[in-house]
Coordinates of C-alpha atoms and ligand atoms in Angstrom, one line a residue:
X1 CA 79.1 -23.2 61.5
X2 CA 82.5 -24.3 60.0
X3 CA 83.8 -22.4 57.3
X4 CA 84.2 -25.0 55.4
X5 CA 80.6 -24.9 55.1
X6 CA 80.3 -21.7 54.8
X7 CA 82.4 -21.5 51.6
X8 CA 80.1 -24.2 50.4
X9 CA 77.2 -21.7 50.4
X10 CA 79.4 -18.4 49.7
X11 CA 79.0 -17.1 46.8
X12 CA 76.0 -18.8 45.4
X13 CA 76.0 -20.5 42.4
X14 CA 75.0 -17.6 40.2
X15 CA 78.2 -15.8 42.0
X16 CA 76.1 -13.9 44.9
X17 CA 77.1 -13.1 48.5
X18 CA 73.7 -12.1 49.8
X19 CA 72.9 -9.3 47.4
X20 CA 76.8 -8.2 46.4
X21 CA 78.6 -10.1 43.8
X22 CA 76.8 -11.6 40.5
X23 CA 78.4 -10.9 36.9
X24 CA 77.6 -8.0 34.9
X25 CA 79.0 -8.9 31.7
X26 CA 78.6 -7.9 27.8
X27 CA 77.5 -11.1 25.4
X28 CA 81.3 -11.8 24.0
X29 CA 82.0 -12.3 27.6
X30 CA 79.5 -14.6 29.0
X31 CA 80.4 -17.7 27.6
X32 CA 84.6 -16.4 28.2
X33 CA 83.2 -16.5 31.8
X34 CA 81.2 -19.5 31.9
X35 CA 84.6 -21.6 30.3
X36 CA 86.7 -20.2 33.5
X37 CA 84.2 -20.7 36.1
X38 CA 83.3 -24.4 34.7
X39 CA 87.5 -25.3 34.8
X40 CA 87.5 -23.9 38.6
X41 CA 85.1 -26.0 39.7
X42 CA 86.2 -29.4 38.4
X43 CA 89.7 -28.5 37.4
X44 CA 91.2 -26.9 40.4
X45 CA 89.0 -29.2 42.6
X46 CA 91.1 -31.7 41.4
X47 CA 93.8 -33.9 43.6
X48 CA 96.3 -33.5 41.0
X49 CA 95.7 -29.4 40.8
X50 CA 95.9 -29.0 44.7
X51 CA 98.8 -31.1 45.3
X52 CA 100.7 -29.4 42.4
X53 CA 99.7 -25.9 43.8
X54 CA 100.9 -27.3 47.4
X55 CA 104.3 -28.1 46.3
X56 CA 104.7 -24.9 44.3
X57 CA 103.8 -22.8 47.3
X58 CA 106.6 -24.6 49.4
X59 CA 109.3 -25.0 46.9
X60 CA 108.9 -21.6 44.7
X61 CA 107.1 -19.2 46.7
X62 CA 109.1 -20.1 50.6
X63 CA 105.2 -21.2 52.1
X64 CA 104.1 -21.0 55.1
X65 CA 105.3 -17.6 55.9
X66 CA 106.4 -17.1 59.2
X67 CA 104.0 -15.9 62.3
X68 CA 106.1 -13.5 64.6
X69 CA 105.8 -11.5 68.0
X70 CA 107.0 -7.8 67.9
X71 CA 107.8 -7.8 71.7
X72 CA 109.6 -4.2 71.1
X73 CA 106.8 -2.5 69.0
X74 CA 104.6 -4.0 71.3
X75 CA 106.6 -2.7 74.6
X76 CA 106.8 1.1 72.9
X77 CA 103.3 0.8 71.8
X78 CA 101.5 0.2 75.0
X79 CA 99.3 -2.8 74.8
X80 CA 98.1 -5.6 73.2
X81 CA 100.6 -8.1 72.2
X82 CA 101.1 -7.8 68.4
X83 CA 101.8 -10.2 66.2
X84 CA 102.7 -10.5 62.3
X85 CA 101.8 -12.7 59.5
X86 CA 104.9 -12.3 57.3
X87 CA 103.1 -12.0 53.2
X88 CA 106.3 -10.2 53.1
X89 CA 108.9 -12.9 52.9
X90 CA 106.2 -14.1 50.1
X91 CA 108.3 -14.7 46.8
X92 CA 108.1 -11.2 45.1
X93 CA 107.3 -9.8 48.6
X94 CA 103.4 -9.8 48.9
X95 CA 100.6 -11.9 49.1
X96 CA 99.6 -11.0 45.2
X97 CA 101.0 -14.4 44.1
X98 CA 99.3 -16.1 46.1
X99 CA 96.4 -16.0 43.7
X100 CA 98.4 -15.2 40.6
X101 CA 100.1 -18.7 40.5
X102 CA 96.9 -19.8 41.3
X103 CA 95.3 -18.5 38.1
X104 CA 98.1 -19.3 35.5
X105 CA 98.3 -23.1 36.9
X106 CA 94.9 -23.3 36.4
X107 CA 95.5 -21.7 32.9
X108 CA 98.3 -24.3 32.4
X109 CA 96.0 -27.2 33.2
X110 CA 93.0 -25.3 30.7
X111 CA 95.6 -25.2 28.0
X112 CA 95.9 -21.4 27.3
X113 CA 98.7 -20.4 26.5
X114 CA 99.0 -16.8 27.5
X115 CA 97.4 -14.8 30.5
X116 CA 96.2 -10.9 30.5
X117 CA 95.7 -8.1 33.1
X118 CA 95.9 -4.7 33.5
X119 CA 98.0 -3.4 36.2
X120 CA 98.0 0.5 38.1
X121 CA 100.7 1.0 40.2
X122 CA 102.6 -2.5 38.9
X123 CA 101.8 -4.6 41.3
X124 CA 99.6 -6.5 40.2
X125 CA 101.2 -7.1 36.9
X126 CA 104.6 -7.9 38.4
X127 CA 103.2 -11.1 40.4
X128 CA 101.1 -12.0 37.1
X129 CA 104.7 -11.5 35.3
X130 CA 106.8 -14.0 38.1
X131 CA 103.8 -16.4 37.7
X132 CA 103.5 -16.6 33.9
X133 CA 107.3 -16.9 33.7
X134 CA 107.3 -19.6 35.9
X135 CA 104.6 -21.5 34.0
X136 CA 106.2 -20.6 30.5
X137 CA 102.8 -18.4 29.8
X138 CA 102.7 -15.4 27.3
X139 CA 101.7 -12.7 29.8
X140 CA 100.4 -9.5 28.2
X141 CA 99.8 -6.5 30.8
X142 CA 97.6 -3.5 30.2
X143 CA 98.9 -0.1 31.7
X144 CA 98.3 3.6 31.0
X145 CA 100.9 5.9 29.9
X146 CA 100.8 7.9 32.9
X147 CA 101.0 4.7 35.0
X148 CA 104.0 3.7 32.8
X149 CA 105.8 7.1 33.6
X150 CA 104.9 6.9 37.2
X151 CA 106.2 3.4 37.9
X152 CA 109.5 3.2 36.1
X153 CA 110.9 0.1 38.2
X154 CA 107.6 -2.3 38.5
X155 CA 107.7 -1.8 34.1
X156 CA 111.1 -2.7 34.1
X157 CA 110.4 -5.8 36.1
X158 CA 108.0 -7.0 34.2
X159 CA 109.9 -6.4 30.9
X160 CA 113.0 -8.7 32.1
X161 CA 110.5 -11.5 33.8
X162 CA 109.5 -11.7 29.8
X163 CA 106.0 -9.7 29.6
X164 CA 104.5 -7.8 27.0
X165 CA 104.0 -4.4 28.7
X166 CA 100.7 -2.6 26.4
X167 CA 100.6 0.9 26.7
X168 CA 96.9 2.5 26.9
X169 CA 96.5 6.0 25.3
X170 CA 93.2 6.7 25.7
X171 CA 91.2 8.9 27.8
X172 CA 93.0 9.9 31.4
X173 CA 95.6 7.0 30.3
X174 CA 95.5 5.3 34.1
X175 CA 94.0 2.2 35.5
X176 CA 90.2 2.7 33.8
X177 CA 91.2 2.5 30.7
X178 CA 93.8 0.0 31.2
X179 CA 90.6 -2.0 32.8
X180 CA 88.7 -1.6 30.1
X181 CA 91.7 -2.4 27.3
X182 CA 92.1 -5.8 29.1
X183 CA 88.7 -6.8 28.7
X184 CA 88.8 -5.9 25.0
X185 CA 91.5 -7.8 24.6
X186 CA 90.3 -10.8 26.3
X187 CA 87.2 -10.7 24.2
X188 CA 89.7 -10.8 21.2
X189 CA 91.6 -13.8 22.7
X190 CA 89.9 -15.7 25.1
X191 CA 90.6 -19.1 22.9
X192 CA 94.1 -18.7 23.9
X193 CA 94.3 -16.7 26.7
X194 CA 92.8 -15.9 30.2
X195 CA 92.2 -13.4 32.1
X196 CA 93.9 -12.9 35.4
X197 CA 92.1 -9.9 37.8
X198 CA 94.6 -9.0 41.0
X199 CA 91.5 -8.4 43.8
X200 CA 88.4 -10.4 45.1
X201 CA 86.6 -8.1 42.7
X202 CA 85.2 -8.2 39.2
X203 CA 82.7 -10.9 37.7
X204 CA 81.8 -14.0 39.2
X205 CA 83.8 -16.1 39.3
X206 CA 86.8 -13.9 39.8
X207 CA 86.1 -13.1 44.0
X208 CA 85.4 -16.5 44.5
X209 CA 88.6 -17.9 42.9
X210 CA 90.7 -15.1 44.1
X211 CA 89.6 -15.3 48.0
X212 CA 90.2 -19.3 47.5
X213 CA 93.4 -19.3 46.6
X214 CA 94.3 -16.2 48.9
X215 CA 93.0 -18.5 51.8
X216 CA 96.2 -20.4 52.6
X217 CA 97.4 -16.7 54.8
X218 CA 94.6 -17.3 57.2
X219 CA 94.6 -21.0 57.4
X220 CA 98.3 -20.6 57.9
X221 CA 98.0 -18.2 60.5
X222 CA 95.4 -19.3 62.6
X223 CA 97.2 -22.9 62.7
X224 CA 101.0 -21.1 63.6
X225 CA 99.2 -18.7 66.5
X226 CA 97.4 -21.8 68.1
X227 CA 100.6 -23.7 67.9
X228 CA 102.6 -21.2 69.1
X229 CA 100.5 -19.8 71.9
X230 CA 97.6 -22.9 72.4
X231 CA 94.6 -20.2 72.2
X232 CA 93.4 -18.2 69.5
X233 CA 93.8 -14.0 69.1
X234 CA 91.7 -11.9 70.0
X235 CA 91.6 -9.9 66.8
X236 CA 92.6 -10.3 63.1
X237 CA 92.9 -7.3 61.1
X238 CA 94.3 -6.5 57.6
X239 CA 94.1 -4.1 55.0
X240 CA 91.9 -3.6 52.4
X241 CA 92.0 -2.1 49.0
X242 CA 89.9 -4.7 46.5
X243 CA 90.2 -6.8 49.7
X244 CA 92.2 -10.0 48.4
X245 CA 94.6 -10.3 51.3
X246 CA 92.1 -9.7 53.7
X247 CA 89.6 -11.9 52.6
X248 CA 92.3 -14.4 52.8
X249 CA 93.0 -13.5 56.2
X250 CA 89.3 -13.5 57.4
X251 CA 87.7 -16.5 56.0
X252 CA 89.6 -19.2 57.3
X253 CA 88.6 -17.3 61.1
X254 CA 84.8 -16.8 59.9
X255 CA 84.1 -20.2 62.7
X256 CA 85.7 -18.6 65.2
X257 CA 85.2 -15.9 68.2
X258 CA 88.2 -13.8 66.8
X259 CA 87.3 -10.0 65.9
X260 CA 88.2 -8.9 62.9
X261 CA 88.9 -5.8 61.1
X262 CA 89.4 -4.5 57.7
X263 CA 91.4 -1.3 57.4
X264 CA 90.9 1.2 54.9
X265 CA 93.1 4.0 53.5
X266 CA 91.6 7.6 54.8
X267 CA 93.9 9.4 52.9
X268 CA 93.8 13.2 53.7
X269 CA 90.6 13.1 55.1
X270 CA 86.6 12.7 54.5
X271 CA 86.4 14.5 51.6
X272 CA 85.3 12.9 48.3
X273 CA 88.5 12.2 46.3
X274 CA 90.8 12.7 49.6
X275 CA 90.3 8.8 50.5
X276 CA 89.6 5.3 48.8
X277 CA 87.6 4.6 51.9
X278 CA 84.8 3.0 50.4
X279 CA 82.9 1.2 53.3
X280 CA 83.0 4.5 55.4
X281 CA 82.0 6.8 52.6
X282 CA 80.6 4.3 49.8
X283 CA 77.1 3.1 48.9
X284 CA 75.5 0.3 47.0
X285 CA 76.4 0.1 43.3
X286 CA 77.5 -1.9 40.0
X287 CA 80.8 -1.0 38.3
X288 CA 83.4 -3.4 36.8
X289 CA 81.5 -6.3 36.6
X290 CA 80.0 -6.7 40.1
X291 CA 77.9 -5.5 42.9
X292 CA 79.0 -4.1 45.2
X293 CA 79.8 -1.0 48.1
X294 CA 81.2 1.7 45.7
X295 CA 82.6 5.8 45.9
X296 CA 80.5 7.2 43.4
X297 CA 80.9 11.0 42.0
X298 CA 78.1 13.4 41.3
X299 CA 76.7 11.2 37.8
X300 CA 77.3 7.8 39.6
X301 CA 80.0 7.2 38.0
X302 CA 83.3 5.7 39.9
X303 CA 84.8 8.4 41.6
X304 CA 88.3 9.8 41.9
X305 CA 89.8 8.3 45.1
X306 CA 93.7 8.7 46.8
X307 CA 96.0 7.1 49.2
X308 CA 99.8 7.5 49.8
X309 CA 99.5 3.4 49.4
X310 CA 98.8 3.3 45.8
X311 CA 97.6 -0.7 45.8
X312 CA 94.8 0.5 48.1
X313 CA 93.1 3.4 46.1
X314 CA 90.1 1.7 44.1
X315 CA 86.8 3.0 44.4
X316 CA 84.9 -0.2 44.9
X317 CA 85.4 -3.2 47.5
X318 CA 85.1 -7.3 46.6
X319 CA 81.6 -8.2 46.9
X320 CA 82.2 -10.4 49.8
X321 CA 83.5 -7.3 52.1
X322 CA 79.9 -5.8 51.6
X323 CA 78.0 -9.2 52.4
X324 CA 80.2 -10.0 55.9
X325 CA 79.6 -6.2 57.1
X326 CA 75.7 -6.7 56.6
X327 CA 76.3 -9.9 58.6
X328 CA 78.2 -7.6 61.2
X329 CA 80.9 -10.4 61.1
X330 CA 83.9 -8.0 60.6
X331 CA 84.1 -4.8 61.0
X332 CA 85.8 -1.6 59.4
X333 CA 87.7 1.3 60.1
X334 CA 89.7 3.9 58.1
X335 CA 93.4 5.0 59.1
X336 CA 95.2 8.5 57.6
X337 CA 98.1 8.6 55.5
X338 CA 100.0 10.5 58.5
X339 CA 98.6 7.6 60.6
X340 CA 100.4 4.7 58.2
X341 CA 103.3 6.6 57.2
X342 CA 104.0 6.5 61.1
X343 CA 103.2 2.8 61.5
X344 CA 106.0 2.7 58.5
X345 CA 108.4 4.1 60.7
X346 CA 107.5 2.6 64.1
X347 CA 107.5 -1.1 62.6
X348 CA 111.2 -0.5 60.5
X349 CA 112.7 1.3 63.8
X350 CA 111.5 -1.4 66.3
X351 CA 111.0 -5.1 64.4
X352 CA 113.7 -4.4 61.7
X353 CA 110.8 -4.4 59.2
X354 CA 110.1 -2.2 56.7
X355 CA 106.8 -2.8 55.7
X356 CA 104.7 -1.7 52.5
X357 CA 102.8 1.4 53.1
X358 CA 99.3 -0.9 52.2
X359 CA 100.7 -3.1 54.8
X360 CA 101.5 0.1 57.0
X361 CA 97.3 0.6 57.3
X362 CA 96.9 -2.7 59.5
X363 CA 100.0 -2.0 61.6
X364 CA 98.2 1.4 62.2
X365 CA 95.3 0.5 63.1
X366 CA 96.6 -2.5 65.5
X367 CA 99.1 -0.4 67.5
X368 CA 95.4 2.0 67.5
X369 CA 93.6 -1.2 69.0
X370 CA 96.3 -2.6 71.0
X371 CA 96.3 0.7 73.1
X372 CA 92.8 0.3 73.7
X373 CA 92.5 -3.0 74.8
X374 CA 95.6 -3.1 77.5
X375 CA 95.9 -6.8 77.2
X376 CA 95.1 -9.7 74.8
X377 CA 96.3 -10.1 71.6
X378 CA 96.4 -9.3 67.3
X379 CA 97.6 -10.7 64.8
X380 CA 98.2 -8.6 61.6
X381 CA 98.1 -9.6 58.0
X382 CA 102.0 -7.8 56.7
X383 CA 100.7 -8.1 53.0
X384 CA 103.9 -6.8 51.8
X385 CA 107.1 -5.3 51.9
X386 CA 108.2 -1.9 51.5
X387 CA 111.1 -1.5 49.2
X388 CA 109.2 -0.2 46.9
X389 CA 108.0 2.7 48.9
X390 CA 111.2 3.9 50.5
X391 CA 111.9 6.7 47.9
X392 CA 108.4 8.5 48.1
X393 CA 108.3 8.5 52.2
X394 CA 112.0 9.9 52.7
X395 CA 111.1 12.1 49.7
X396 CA 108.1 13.4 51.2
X397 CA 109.0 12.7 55.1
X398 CA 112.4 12.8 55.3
X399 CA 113.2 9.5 58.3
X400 CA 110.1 10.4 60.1
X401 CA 111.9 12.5 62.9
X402 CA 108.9 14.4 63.2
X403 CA 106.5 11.2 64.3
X404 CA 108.9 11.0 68.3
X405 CA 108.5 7.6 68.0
Ligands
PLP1 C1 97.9 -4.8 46.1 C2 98.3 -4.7 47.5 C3 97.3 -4.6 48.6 C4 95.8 -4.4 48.3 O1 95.2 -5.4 47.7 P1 94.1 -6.4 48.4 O2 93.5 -7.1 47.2 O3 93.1 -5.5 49.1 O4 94.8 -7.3 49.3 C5 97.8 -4.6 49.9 N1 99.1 -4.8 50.2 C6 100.0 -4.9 49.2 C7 101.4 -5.1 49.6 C8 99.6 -4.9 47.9 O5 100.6 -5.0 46.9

């Protein structure tokens, strides 16, 4: 089946990939939902909308991103060829804008005039803060305290790209509350504002919109390897923390004979709040909005998860990660902290790359898999660069001496 049609049927109308997905929502949010999923599928459907989204990904964002061969980390390594797709050289240096000029255009052409998110670790809010400046939107981002103390230089950024940074005082004062805040808010403001999530996760029709937008990677990709080596690889693989980069990556390879893998964050190890591994350890649940494969603690509740990559460590995956493991259409694995913080180093010292430590999970697990398989050949999703990381890793690895790479 082409994937074309497959998106066609994926998610269903009421937001459902085989059983995971749907839209758990209070009342003051159904018809906030309903508005957003109506304008997706006429608005951004639209000639007008694609082409303008087209030209903004070429002239302001530096699209496509590069495809590249790491001969010398593949030599070292032992192997499989590896190869990169460069979300790095992105504008803002991930793939997180991908879908966040996505949303404020489409915002833009729905005539809001202001966009709001929460945001963890910054990330998130930092490509929702280039975006909004670019479309002359109010952006308002939700953070807690402690996230505010932690991440000195993402609040910063967003403060001098123009946004409204909203601290969150309640409870633990981290990323559930500043959830939560956001969705109040937007229940306060919807007339004038939308809501902008930063994963294939959430409420209908937030995985839908996110993966489509996020789909130019693996179109990208898959076109640049053919072109550049007239065959297709043998395996895909990304990392996944809601799953928006890899979904992005996999989709567009769904019609082929490629394997793929997604490539989850162990952490320290199997233990319950060690990891953020939540296909490995997870079951079936609702939180957030959605249904889904989820870490739950001893009440059901969302559970308390870790990774040295902080844009990985969310209890929950996007609905559509649980629906193509049922299908047995990609696969998952998990990879250490000590295993990425490696691949960190390996990819800087060989390629001249220094990669984010998210990113660092997929470049784990491929040098893994390229030893394995001797020959062939994968191609990576690099979701990001790692700028932002060098301070922890020196900090708490010192130049990675220890890894004899
Ligand atoms: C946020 C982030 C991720 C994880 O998000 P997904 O939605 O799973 O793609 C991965 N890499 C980088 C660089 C990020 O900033």
């Amino acid at each position: 089946m082409d994937y074309r049609t497959y998106l066609r049927y994926h998610p269903d109308e009421n937001g459902y990939f085989g059983e995971y997905g749907g839209a758990f929502l209070t009342e003051e949010l159904k018809d906030a939902m309903a508005e957003i999923t109506e304008a997706y599928h006429t608005i951004a459907q639209s000639a007008q909308f694609v082409n303008e989204l087209r030209r903004i990904r070429k002239d302001f964002q530096g699209r496509p991103t590069p495809v590249y061969h790491c001969e010398r980390l593949s030599r070292v390594n032992g192997g499989a060829q590896i190869y990169l797709k460069r979300e790095d050289l992105n504008h803002s240096g991930a793939h997180k804008l991908n879908h966040c000029m996505g949303e404020c255009l489409l915002a833009k052409y729905m005539g809001k005039k202001k966009v709001i998110a929460e945001t963890g670790a910054g990330q998130h809010g930092v490509a929702l803060a280039m975006a909004a400046a670019f479309f002359g939107l109010e952006c308002d981002i939700y953070m807690g305290e402690v996230d505010i103390a932690k991440q000195g230089p993402n609040v910063t950024r967003m403060k001098i790209l123009g946004t409204r940074v909203v601290p969150v005082t309640h409870g633990l004062k981290t990323l559930k509350e500043a959830v939560d805040a956001a969705f109040e808010a937007y229940a306060r403001e919807y007339e004038d504002a939308i809501y902008c999530i930063g994963s294939c996760l959430g409420p209908h029709p937030f995985p839908l919109m996110v993966r489509d937008f996020q789909m130019v990677v693996g179109q990208e990709m898959r076109e640049q390897f053919r072109d550049m080596m007239g065959h297709e690889p043998d395996v895909v693989c990304a990392c996944v923390g809601g799953g928006s980069n890899s979904l992005g990556t996999f989709v567009p390879f769904l019609d082929s004979a490629v394997e793929l893998y997604g490539v989850e964050p162990l952490g320290k190890g199997d233990a319950l709040g060690d990891h953020a591994a939540s296909m490995k350890h997870g079951t079936p649940g609702i939180m957030h909005g959605f249904n889904s494969i989820m870490l739950k603690d001893e009440n059901g509740e969302p559970a308390p998860v870790y990774s040295i990559a902080s844009g990985l460590d969310y209890p929950s995956v996007g609905p559509e990660h649980a629906y193509l493991r049922s299908l047995g259409r990609v696969q998952y694995d998990a990879v250490s902290d000590e295993e990425a913080v490696r691949a960190f180093f390996a990819l800087s010292k060989y390629e001249g790359i220094i990669p984010a430590l998210e990113s660092s999970h997929a470049v784990a697990f491929a040098m893994k898999k390229a030893k394995e398989m001797k020959t062939g050949s994968i191609l990576v999703t690099l979701s990001g660069r790692g700028d932002k990381d060098v301070d922890y890793v020196v900090e708490h690895y010192g130049f990675g001496e220890q890894f004899q790479l």
